[in-house]
Amino acid sequence: DVKVTQSSRYLVKRTGEKVFLECVQDMDHENMFWYRQDPGLGLRLIYFSYDVKMKEKGDIPEGYSVSREKKERFSLILESASTNQTSMYLCASSSDRAVRYGYTFGSGTRLTVV
Amino acid sequence: AQSVTQLDSHVSVSEGTPVLLRCNYSSSYSPSLFWYVQHPNKGLQLLLKYTSAATLVKGINGFEAEFKKSETSFHLTKPSAHMSDAAEYFCDKNQAGTALIFGKGTTLSVSS
């Protein structure tokens, strides 16, 4: 069964900490994405990547960065965590750049910043 | 800007009655359209997708959606709701060269 795996289901971090959220896919997909999900706002795109070492800003990249050193792994980095980054973070991958066939999602990481 | 609008933030139905979740999209070309479902504390699961083949798309768990280009709509339906259908539903579309655009979600409540 193909998978997108997010390393942590729940995380609690302190304000100002550097936070790493990890995502790994086993489908050999080139395209990977990070979203955050907040009640009433739906899913908002943070960053995405079409290839190793490539990244593109989404709609809300401020306060975040990403790393893609290997095809299967796409990491989201909160440089200095703040309370307004408390959210559910969802990683996804797709088999084609046009996303004609949709995403496969991970199960999400619920991050609380205190 | 391209967008997806889910017309209802919350829909309540009784078990055994039909479900209608409404979605409109903006587009200048033929999009790929999707519905995802998210049960509490779970990730998103693909229900169905439209990729310019048949306009009536059948998905999992008895859900269907009809692509209507003239109305720029892609409404999700099910003839008879089940308690297990209670969840949040997201309509989304691809944006050429980038990523999926998501609606803000519709919470479906099912009462017995």
Tab-separated table of C-alpha atoms in Angstrom, chain A residues 11-97:
chain	number	residue	atom	x	y	z
A	11	LEU	CA	4.000	17.922	18.679
A	12	VAL	CA	4.228	20.553	21.397
A	13	LYS	CA	6.950	23.179	21.027
A	14	ARG	CA	7.892	26.404	22.751
A	15	THR	CA	7.787	29.853	21.189
A	16	GLY	CA	11.063	30.641	19.454
A	17	GLU	CA	12.104	27.030	18.920
A	18	LYS	CA	13.191	25.781	15.502
A	19	VAL	CA	10.787	23.038	14.484
A	20	PHE	CA	11.223	20.339	11.842
A	21	LEU	CA	8.242	18.480	10.395
A	22	GLU	CA	9.228	15.460	8.336
A	23	CYS	CA	7.375	13.819	5.472
A	24	VAL	CA	8.400	10.712	3.526
A	25	GLN	CA	6.675	9.092	0.545
A	26	ASP	CA	7.350	5.672	-0.947
A	27	MET	CA	5.670	6.175	-4.337
A	28	ASP	CA	8.620	7.706	-6.207
A	29	HIS	CA	6.552	10.876	-6.701
A	30	GLU	CA	8.436	13.949	-7.822
A	31	ASN	CA	5.920	16.436	-6.440
A	32	MET	CA	5.436	17.101	-2.740
A	33	PHE	CA	3.438	19.703	-0.865
A	34	TRP	CA	2.953	21.172	2.602
A	35	TYR	CA	-0.390	22.620	3.732
A	36	ARG	CA	-1.701	23.891	7.000
A	37	GLN	CA	-5.309	23.312	7.990
A	38	ASP	CA	-7.224	25.671	10.282
A	39	PRO	CA	-10.947	25.653	11.151
A	40	GLY	CA	-12.943	27.786	8.734
A	41	LEU	CA	-9.949	28.425	6.497
A	42	GLY	CA	-9.603	25.042	4.819
A	43	LEU	CA	-6.205	23.979	3.540
A	44	ARG	CA	-3.650	26.633	2.663
A	45	LEU	CA	-0.532	25.895	0.654
A	46	ILE	CA	2.761	26.731	2.360
A	47	TYR	CA	5.443	25.348	0.031
A	48	PHE	CA	5.786	22.738	-2.664
A	49	SER	CA	8.547	21.024	-4.584
A	50	TYR	CA	8.749	19.496	-8.054
A	51	ASP	CA	12.165	17.949	-7.721
A	52	VAL	CA	15.080	17.413	-5.407
A	53	LYS	CA	16.526	20.699	-4.208
A	54	MET	CA	13.712	22.648	-5.847
A	55	LYS	CA	11.066	24.570	-3.939
A	56	GLU	CA	8.267	26.971	-4.703
A	57	LYS	CA	6.401	29.295	-2.351
A	58	GLY	CA	2.732	28.705	-1.852
A	59	ASP	CA	0.156	31.138	-0.540
A	60	ILE	CA	1.468	31.505	3.015
A	61	PRO	CA	5.238	30.884	3.113
A	62	GLU	CA	6.105	33.522	5.718
A	63	GLY	CA	7.770	32.042	8.775
A	64	TYR	CA	8.447	28.718	7.053
A	65	SER	CA	11.148	27.150	4.935
A	66	VAL	CA	11.541	23.717	3.369
A	67	SER	CA	14.233	21.230	2.494
A	68	ARG	CA	14.244	18.508	-0.138
A	69	GLU	CA	17.601	16.769	-0.224
A	70	LYS	CA	16.194	13.425	-1.374
A	71	LYS	CA	13.266	12.673	-3.656
A	72	GLU	CA	11.293	10.816	-1.019
A	73	ARG	CA	11.656	13.318	1.822
A	74	PHE	CA	10.236	16.837	2.138
A	75	SER	CA	10.780	18.699	5.377
A	76	LEU	CA	8.960	21.771	6.640
A	77	ILE	CA	10.931	24.058	8.950
A	78	LEU	CA	9.533	26.643	11.310
A	79	GLU	CA	12.522	28.922	11.814
A	80	SER	CA	11.255	30.436	15.074
A	81	ALA	CA	7.946	28.967	16.145
A	82	SER	CA	5.175	31.338	17.136
A	83	THR	CA	1.764	30.706	18.684
A	84	ASN	CA	0.001	31.636	15.426
A	85	GLN	CA	1.672	28.619	13.830
A	86	THR	CA	-0.340	26.289	16.027
A	87	SER	CA	-2.182	24.231	13.409
A	88	MET	CA	-2.618	20.900	11.681
A	89	TYR	CA	0.092	20.399	9.062
A	90	LEU	CA	-0.570	18.094	6.124
A	91	CYS	CA	1.971	16.715	3.688
A	92	ALA	CA	0.933	15.380	0.271
A	93	SER	CA	2.489	14.043	-2.896
A	94	SER	CA	1.337	13.686	-6.486
A	95	SER	CA	2.515	11.678	-9.456
A	96	ASP	CA	2.302	14.461	-12.052
A	97	ARG	CA	3.029	18.161	-12.078
